[in-house]
């Protein structure tokens, strides 16, 4: 009991400054809450307006933003809250996508995924696919994390990158499921009683998944586990002195992070109707990291703000010039130099770990 109390106090001291007067805190809460609710409200409202205006493209664009934001929520749990700079989260995103694609392929073809030691049929049920994607990504992260988390710094970064590239090259040379050409999903996977082929319905499914991922992250970080993870990031020696080993705390967070990103990958594959090795590439891992930095590292709504900014620039600037990433680089440079807490920090205030 003493250790838990001291841990919570230590984590609190490590992540906050001197308590502000109540009126100032209220003003900060109002500002932060207003920014967060505005962001969520616009993300929910605009696709509805676009749908009833016949602009299905923008509904699918909103679904893409939501899915990318969910993947970034997973990475933010590792980087922002746990201090684990993973450069291999594309492995979990891509694996989730391949789970959806391969399962749909065998369901469409009426062939089993495997026949030994027992028969495993394909499935087009989204609930089955989501659970399988999260489970497999969690198991993969458990194996990778068990090795990589014994290192720190650049060694951890390179090990996560190495494992991700191994999986990328495996998928690239796997002819059964299209190899480098990828694997089409001919019919969108289904949910009981829900028409997942409808653009607005699928957006609402993705939006619900994002809200749940953010709620789980928020709940975790407000628990004793979150206090331990925060202290593991700030001072793992002090955490060990309190009688808690940092290694299993980080490993659990890493597994949860991968499961969230894997679920996003499964949703993304169904949205596009296609899965390919590019979902596993280090390039996508870098994009996720850029999104987290743009929105605000260690901020609950940071991944959403970063995803909105990134996808908007990619879509609209990319339609004007092929050099749109030059402008992205300038924005990223500006955020790093002048808004170190990201877009959400600039808009809502500097408080972290909401």
CSV table of C-alpha atoms in Angstrom, one decimal:
chain,number,residue,atom,x,y,z
A,1,UNK,CA,0.0,0.0,0.0
A,2,UNK,CA,2.8,2.4,0.8
A,3,UNK,CA,4.5,1.6,-2.5
A,4,UNK,CA,1.4,2.3,-4.5
A,5,UNK,CA,0.8,5.6,-2.7
A,6,UNK,CA,4.4,6.7,-3.1
A,7,UNK,CA,4.3,5.6,-6.8
A,8,UNK,CA,1.2,7.7,-7.5
A,9,UNK,CA,2.6,10.7,-5.7
A,10,UNK,CA,5.9,10.3,-7.6
A,11,UNK,CA,4.2,10.0,-11.0
A,12,UNK,CA,2.1,13.0,-10.2
A,13,UNK,CA,5.1,15.1,-9.2
A,14,UNK,CA,6.9,14.0,-12.4
A,15,UNK,CA,4.1,15.0,-14.8
A,16,UNK,CA,2.8,18.3,-13.3
A,17,UNK,CA,4.0,21.6,-12.1
A,18,UNK,CA,2.8,23.5,-9.0
A,19,UNK,CA,-0.9,23.4,-8.7
A,20,UNK,CA,-2.6,26.4,-10.3
A,21,UNK,CA,-5.3,28.4,-8.7
A,22,UNK,CA,-8.8,26.9,-9.1
A,23,UNK,CA,-10.1,29.6,-11.5
A,24,UNK,CA,-7.2,29.2,-13.8
A,25,UNK,CA,-7.6,25.4,-13.8
A,26,UNK,CA,-11.3,25.9,-14.6
A,27,UNK,CA,-10.4,28.1,-17.5
A,28,UNK,CA,-7.9,25.6,-18.8
A,29,UNK,CA,-10.4,22.8,-18.5
A,30,UNK,CA,-13.0,24.8,-20.4
A,31,UNK,CA,-10.5,25.6,-23.1
A,32,UNK,CA,-9.2,22.0,-23.4
A,33,UNK,CA,-12.7,20.5,-23.3
A,34,UNK,CA,-14.0,23.0,-25.9
A,35,UNK,CA,-11.2,22.1,-28.3
A,36,UNK,CA,-11.6,18.4,-27.8
A,37,UNK,CA,-15.4,18.4,-28.1
A,38,UNK,CA,-15.2,20.7,-31.2
A,39,UNK,CA,-12.7,18.2,-32.8
A,40,UNK,CA,-14.9,15.2,-32.1
A,41,UNK,CA,-18.1,17.0,-33.1
A,42,UNK,CA,-16.7,18.1,-36.5
A,43,UNK,CA,-15.4,14.7,-37.2
A,44,UNK,CA,-18.8,13.2,-36.4
A,45,UNK,CA,-20.9,15.9,-38.0
A,46,UNK,CA,-19.2,16.6,-41.3
A,47,UNK,CA,-19.4,13.0,-42.7
A,48,UNK,CA,-23.1,12.9,-41.8
A,49,UNK,CA,-23.6,16.1,-43.8
A,50,UNK,CA,-21.5,14.8,-46.7
A,51,UNK,CA,-23.4,11.5,-46.7
A,52,UNK,CA,-26.8,13.1,-47.1
A,53,UNK,CA,-25.4,15.5,-49.7
A,54,UNK,CA,-24.3,12.5,-51.8
A,55,UNK,CA,-20.6,13.1,-51.2
A,56,UNK,CA,-19.6,9.6,-50.3
A,57,UNK,CA,-15.9,10.3,-51.0
A,58,UNK,CA,-15.7,12.6,-48.0
A,59,UNK,CA,-17.4,10.0,-45.8
A,60,UNK,CA,-14.7,7.5,-46.7
A,61,UNK,CA,-12.1,10.2,-46.2
A,62,UNK,CA,-13.4,10.7,-42.6
A,63,UNK,CA,-13.3,6.9,-42.1
A,64,UNK,CA,-9.7,7.0,-43.2
A,65,UNK,CA,-8.9,9.8,-40.8
A,66,UNK,CA,-10.6,7.9,-37.9
A,67,UNK,CA,-8.7,4.7,-38.6
A,68,UNK,CA,-5.3,6.4,-38.9
A,69,UNK,CA,-6.0,8.2,-35.7
A,70,UNK,CA,-6.8,4.9,-34.0
A,71,UNK,CA,-3.5,3.5,-35.1
A,72,UNK,CA,-1.7,6.6,-33.8
A,73,UNK,CA,-3.6,6.2,-30.5
A,74,UNK,CA,-1.9,2.8,-30.2
A,75,UNK,CA,1.5,4.2,-31.0
A,76,UNK,CA,1.0,7.1,-28.6
A,77,UNK,CA,0.4,4.7,-25.8
A,78,UNK,CA,3.9,3.3,-26.4
A,79,UNK,CA,5.7,6.5,-27.2
A,80,UNK,CA,3.9,9.2,-25.4
A,81,UNK,CA,2.9,7.4,-22.2
A,82,UNK,CA,5.5,4.6,-22.0
A,83,UNK,CA,8.5,6.3,-23.5
A,84,UNK,CA,9.0,3.4,-25.9
A,85,UNK,CA,9.9,4.9,-29.3
A,86,UNK,CA,8.8,2.1,-31.6
A,87,UNK,CA,9.6,2.3,-35.3
A,88,UNK,CA,7.9,-0.9,-36.1
A,89,UNK,CA,4.2,-0.3,-35.4
A,90,UNK,CA,3.4,-0.8,-39.1
A,91,UNK,CA,3.9,-4.5,-38.5
A,92,UNK,CA,0.8,-4.6,-36.3
A,93,UNK,CA,-1.2,-2.3,-38.6
A,94,UNK,CA,-0.3,-4.5,-41.6
A,95,UNK,CA,-0.8,-7.8,-39.7
A,96,UNK,CA,-4.3,-6.6,-38.7
A,97,UNK,CA,-5.0,-5.8,-42.3
A,98,UNK,CA,-3.8,-9.2,-43.5
A,99,UNK,CA,-5.9,-11.0,-40.9
A,100,UNK,CA,-9.0,-9.2,-42.4
A,101,UNK,CA,-7.8,-9.9,-46.0
A,102,UNK,CA,-6.9,-13.6,-45.6
A,103,UNK,CA,-10.0,-14.4,-43.6
A,104,UNK,CA,-12.2,-12.7,-46.2
A,105,UNK,CA,-10.3,-14.5,-49.0
A,106,UNK,CA,-11.0,-17.9,-47.6
A,107,UNK,CA,-14.6,-17.1,-46.7
A,108,UNK,CA,-15.2,-15.9,-50.3
A,109,UNK,CA,-13.4,-18.9,-51.7
A,110,UNK,CA,-15.1,-21.4,-49.3
A,111,UNK,CA,-11.7,-22.9,-48.4
A,112,UNK,CA,-10.2,-23.4,-45.0
A,113,UNK,CA,-7.3,-21.2,-43.8
A,114,UNK,CA,-5.5,-24.3,-42.5
A,115,UNK,CA,-6.3,-28.0,-42.3
A,116,UNK,CA,-3.7,-29.2,-39.9
A,117,UNK,CA,-3.7,-30.0,-37.0
A,118,UNK,CA,-7.3,-28.9,-37.2
A,119,UNK,CA,-9.4,-27.1,-39.8
A,120,UNK,CA,-9.8,-23.4,-39.5
A,121,UNK,CA,-12.3,-21.8,-41.9
A,122,UNK,CA,-12.3,-18.3,-43.2
A,123,UNK,CA,-14.8,-15.8,-41.9
A,124,UNK,CA,-16.4,-12.6,-43.1
A,125,UNK,CA,-17.7,-11.7,-39.6
A,126,UNK,CA,-16.1,-8.5,-38.5
A,127,UNK,CA,-16.3,-9.4,-34.8
A,128,UNK,CA,-14.3,-12.6,-35.4
A,129,UNK,CA,-11.8,-10.7,-37.6
A,130,UNK,CA,-11.3,-7.9,-35.0
A,131,UNK,CA,-10.7,-10.3,-32.2
A,132,UNK,CA,-8.3,-12.4,-34.3
A,133,UNK,CA,-6.4,-9.2,-35.4
A,134,UNK,CA,-6.1,-7.9,-31.8
A,135,UNK,CA,-5.1,-11.3,-30.5
A,136,UNK,CA,-2.4,-12.0,-33.1
A,137,UNK,CA,-1.0,-8.5,-33.0
A,138,UNK,CA,-0.9,-8.8,-29.2
A,139,UNK,CA,1.0,-12.1,-29.4
A,140,UNK,CA,3.4,-10.7,-31.9
A,141,UNK,CA,4.0,-7.7,-29.7
A,142,UNK,CA,4.6,-9.9,-26.8
A,143,UNK,CA,7.3,-11.8,-28.6
A,144,UNK,CA,8.9,-8.6,-30.0
A,145,UNK,CA,8.6,-6.7,-26.8
A,146,UNK,CA,10.0,-9.5,-24.7
A,147,UNK,CA,13.3,-9.1,-26.7
A,148,UNK,CA,13.3,-5.4,-27.6
A,149,UNK,CA,12.3,-4.1,-24.2
A,150,UNK,CA,15.5,-5.5,-22.7
A,151,UNK,CA,17.2,-2.6,-24.5
A,152,UNK,CA,16.7,1.1,-24.6
A,153,UNK,CA,17.2,4.1,-26.8
A,154,UNK,CA,18.4,3.6,-30.4
A,155,UNK,CA,18.8,-0.2,-29.8
A,156,UNK,CA,15.1,-0.5,-29.0
A,157,UNK,CA,14.2,1.6,-32.1
A,158,UNK,CA,16.4,-0.6,-34.4
A,159,UNK,CA,15.1,-3.9,-33.0
A,160,UNK,CA,11.5,-2.9,-33.5
A,161,UNK,CA,12.3,-1.7,-37.0
A,162,UNK,CA,14.2,-4.9,-37.8
A,163,UNK,CA,11.3,-7.1,-36.8
A,164,UNK,CA,8.8,-5.0,-38.8
A,165,UNK,CA,11.0,-5.2,-41.9
A,166,UNK,CA,11.3,-9.0,-41.5
A,167,UNK,CA,7.5,-9.3,-41.5
A,168,UNK,CA,7.3,-6.9,-44.5
A,169,UNK,CA,9.7,-8.9,-46.6
A,170,UNK,CA,7.8,-12.1,-45.6
A,171,UNK,CA,4.5,-10.7,-46.8
A,172,UNK,CA,6.2,-9.4,-50.0
A,173,UNK,CA,7.4,-12.8,-50.9
A,174,UNK,CA,4.2,-14.8,-49.9
A,175,UNK,CA,2.7,-15.7,-53.3
A,176,UNK,CA,-0.3,-17.5,-51.8
A,177,UNK,CA,-1.8,-14.1,-50.8
A,178,UNK,CA,-0.6,-12.0,-53.7
A,179,UNK,CA,3.0,-11.2,-52.6
A,180,UNK,CA,4.0,-7.7,-53.5
A,181,UNK,CA,0.8,-7.3,-55.6
A,182,UNK,CA,-1.4,-7.5,-52.5
A,183,UNK,CA,-4.7,-9.2,-51.8
A,184,UNK,CA,-8.1,-7.9,-52.8
A,185,UNK,CA,-11.1,-8.1,-50.5
A,186,UNK,CA,-14.0,-8.6,-52.9
A,187,UNK,CA,-16.9,-8.1,-50.5
A,188,UNK,CA,-16.7,-6.0,-47.3
A,189,UNK,CA,-16.8,-8.2,-44.2
A,190,UNK,CA,-20.1,-8.0,-42.2
A,191,UNK,CA,-21.6,-7.4,-38.8
A,192,UNK,CA,-24.8,-9.0,-37.7
A,193,UNK,CA,-27.8,-6.7,-38.2
A,194,UNK,CA,-25.6,-3.9,-39.5
A,195,UNK,CA,-25.0,-3.0,-43.1
A,196,UNK,CA,-21.2,-2.5,-43.0
A,197,UNK,CA,-21.2,-1.9,-46.8
A,198,UNK,CA,-22.9,1.5,-46.2
A,199,UNK,CA,-20.3,4.3,-46.1
A,200,UNK,CA,-21.9,6.2,-43.2
A,201,UNK,CA,-22.5,3.0,-41.2
A,202,UNK,CA,-18.9,2.0,-41.6
A,203,UNK,CA,-17.7,5.4,-40.6
A,204,UNK,CA,-19.7,5.2,-37.4
A,205,UNK,CA,-18.2,1.7,-36.7
A,206,UNK,CA,-14.7,3.2,-37.1
A,207,UNK,CA,-15.6,6.3,-35.0
A,208,UNK,CA,-16.9,4.0,-32.2
A,209,UNK,CA,-13.6,2.1,-32.3
A,210,UNK,CA,-11.6,5.3,-32.0
A,211,UNK,CA,-13.6,6.5,-29.1
A,212,UNK,CA,-13.2,3.1,-27.3
A,213,UNK,CA,-9.5,3.1,-28.0
A,214,UNK,CA,-9.2,6.6,-26.5
A,215,UNK,CA,-11.4,5.7,-23.5
A,216,UNK,CA,-9.3,2.6,-22.8
A,217,UNK,CA,-6.1,4.7,-23.0
A,218,UNK,CA,-7.5,7.3,-20.7
A,219,UNK,CA,-8.7,4.7,-18.2
A,220,UNK,CA,-5.4,3.0,-18.2
A,221,UNK,CA,-3.4,6.2,-17.6
A,222,UNK,CA,-5.7,7.2,-14.7
A,223,UNK,CA,-5.2,3.9,-13.0
A,224,UNK,CA,-2.3,2.6,-10.8
A,225,UNK,CA,-1.0,0.9,-13.9
A,226,UNK,CA,-0.8,4.3,-15.7
A,227,UNK,CA,1.0,5.8,-12.7
A,228,UNK,CA,3.5,2.9,-12.9
A,229,UNK,CA,3.9,3.4,-16.7
A,230,UNK,CA,4.5,7.1,-16.2
A,231,UNK,CA,7.1,6.5,-13.6
A,232,UNK,CA,8.8,3.9,-15.8
A,233,UNK,CA,9.1,6.6,-18.5
A,234,UNK,CA,10.4,9.2,-16.1
A,235,UNK,CA,12.6,7.2,-13.7
A,236,UNK,CA,12.6,3.5,-13.9
A,237,UNK,CA,15.2,3.2,-11.2
A,238,UNK,CA,12.9,4.9,-8.8
A,239,UNK,CA,10.0,2.6,-9.8
A,240,UNK,CA,12.2,-0.4,-9.1
A,241,UNK,CA,13.0,1.1,-5.7
A,242,UNK,CA,9.3,1.2,-5.0
A,243,UNK,CA,9.2,-2.6,-5.6
A,244,UNK,CA,7.8,-2.6,-9.1
A,245,UNK,CA,9.7,-3.9,-12.1
A,246,UNK,CA,9.5,-1.6,-15.1
A,247,UNK,CA,9.9,-4.4,-17.6
A,248,UNK,CA,6.4,-6.1,-17.3
A,249,UNK,CA,4.7,-2.7,-17.0
A,250,UNK,CA,6.2,-1.6,-20.3
A,251,UNK,CA,5.6,-5.0,-21.9
A,252,UNK,CA,1.8,-4.9,-21.1
A,253,UNK,CA,1.6,-1.4,-22.4
A,254,UNK,CA,3.4,-2.4,-25.6
A,255,UNK,CA,1.0,-5.3,-26.2
A,256,UNK,CA,-2.1,-3.2,-25.7
A,257,UNK,CA,-0.6,-0.6,-28.0
A,258,UNK,CA,-0.1,-3.2,-30.7
A,259,UNK,CA,-3.6,-4.6,-30.3
A,260,UNK,CA,-5.1,-1.2,-30.8
A,261,UNK,CA,-3.0,-0.6,-33.9
A,262,UNK,CA,-3.8,-4.0,-35.3
A,263,UNK,CA,-7.6,-3.4,-34.9
A,264,UNK,CA,-7.1,-0.2,-36.9
A,265,UNK,CA,-5.3,-2.2,-39.6
A,266,UNK,CA,-8.2,-4.6,-39.9
A,267,UNK,CA,-10.6,-1.7,-40.3
A,268,UNK,CA,-8.4,-0.1,-42.9
A,269,UNK,CA,-8.2,-3.2,-45.0
A,270,UNK,CA,-12.0,-3.4,-45.2
A,271,UNK,CA,-12.3,0.3,-46.0
A,272,UNK,CA,-9.9,0.0,-49.0
A,273,UNK,CA,-11.0,-3.5,-50.0
A,274,UNK,CA,-7.4,-4.3,-50.4
A,275,UNK,CA,-4.3,-5.3,-48.4
A,276,UNK,CA,-0.7,-5.2,-49.5
A,277,UNK,CA,2.8,-5.2,-48.0
A,278,UNK,CA,2.9,-1.4,-48.1
A,279,UNK,CA,0.8,-1.5,-44.9
A,280,UNK,CA,3.8,-3.2,-43.2
A,281,UNK,CA,6.5,-0.9,-44.5
A,282,UNK,CA,8.8,1.3,-42.3
A,283,UNK,CA,7.4,4.3,-44.3
A,284,UNK,CA,4.0,3.9,-42.6
A,285,UNK,CA,5.7,3.5,-39.2
A,286,UNK,CA,7.3,6.9,-39.9
A,287,UNK,CA,4.0,8.4,-40.9
A,288,UNK,CA,2.4,7.3,-37.6
A,289,UNK,CA,5.3,8.8,-35.7
A,290,UNK,CA,4.9,12.1,-37.6
A,291,UNK,CA,1.1,12.1,-36.8
A,292,UNK,CA,1.8,11.6,-33.1
A,293,UNK,CA,4.3,14.4,-33.0
A,294,UNK,CA,2.1,16.8,-35.0
A,295,UNK,CA,-0.9,16.2,-32.6
A,296,UNK,CA,1.1,16.1,-29.4
A,297,UNK,CA,3.1,13.3,-27.9
A,298,UNK,CA,1.5,12.0,-24.7
A,299,UNK,CA,-1.8,13.8,-25.3
A,300,UNK,CA,-5.0,11.8,-25.5
A,301,UNK,CA,-6.5,13.8,-28.4
A,302,UNK,CA,-3.1,14.4,-30.1
A,303,UNK,CA,-3.3,11.4,-32.5
A,304,UNK,CA,-6.7,12.6,-33.7
A,305,UNK,CA,-5.5,16.1,-34.3
A,306,UNK,CA,-2.4,14.8,-36.0
A,307,UNK,CA,-4.3,12.4,-38.2
A,308,UNK,CA,-6.7,15.2,-39.3
A,309,UNK,CA,-3.8,17.5,-40.2
A,310,UNK,CA,-1.8,14.8,-42.0
A,311,UNK,CA,-4.6,13.3,-44.0
A,312,UNK,CA,-5.9,16.7,-45.0
A,313,UNK,CA,-2.5,17.8,-46.3
A,314,UNK,CA,-2.0,14.5,-48.1
A,315,UNK,CA,-5.4,14.6,-49.7
A,316,UNK,CA,-5.7,18.3,-50.7
A,317,UNK,CA,-2.1,19.4,-51.1
A,318,UNK,CA,-1.3,16.0,-52.7
A,319,UNK,CA,-3.9,16.8,-55.4
A,320,UNK,CA,-2.1,20.0,-56.2
A,321,UNK,CA,1.5,19.0,-56.1
A,322,UNK,CA,3.6,15.9,-55.8
A,323,UNK,CA,5.9,17.7,-53.4
A,324,UNK,CA,3.2,18.0,-50.7
A,325,UNK,CA,5.6,16.3,-48.2
A,326,UNK,CA,7.8,19.4,-48.4
A,327,UNK,CA,5.0,21.4,-46.9
A,328,UNK,CA,4.4,18.6,-44.3
A,329,UNK,CA,8.1,18.8,-43.4
A,330,UNK,CA,7.8,22.6,-42.9
A,331,UNK,CA,4.7,22.2,-40.7
A,332,UNK,CA,6.5,19.4,-38.7
A,333,UNK,CA,9.5,21.7,-38.3
A,334,UNK,CA,7.3,24.5,-37.0
A,335,UNK,CA,5.6,22.2,-34.5
A,336,UNK,CA,8.9,20.9,-33.2
A,337,UNK,CA,10.4,24.4,-32.8
A,338,UNK,CA,7.4,26.5,-31.8
A,339,UNK,CA,4.7,24.1,-30.5
A,340,UNK,CA,6.6,21.4,-28.7
A,341,UNK,CA,3.4,20.0,-27.2
A,342,UNK,CA,1.8,19.6,-30.7
A,343,UNK,CA,-1.3,21.0,-32.2
A,344,UNK,CA,-3.4,20.0,-29.2
A,345,UNK,CA,-0.9,21.6,-26.8
A,346,UNK,CA,-1.0,24.8,-28.9
A,347,UNK,CA,-4.8,24.9,-29.0
A,348,UNK,CA,-5.8,23.5,-25.6
A,349,UNK,CA,-2.8,24.3,-23.3
A,350,UNK,CA,0.3,22.5,-22.2
A,351,UNK,CA,-1.1,19.9,-19.8
A,352,UNK,CA,-0.2,16.3,-20.8
A,353,UNK,CA,-1.7,12.9,-20.1
A,354,UNK,CA,-5.3,14.0,-20.0
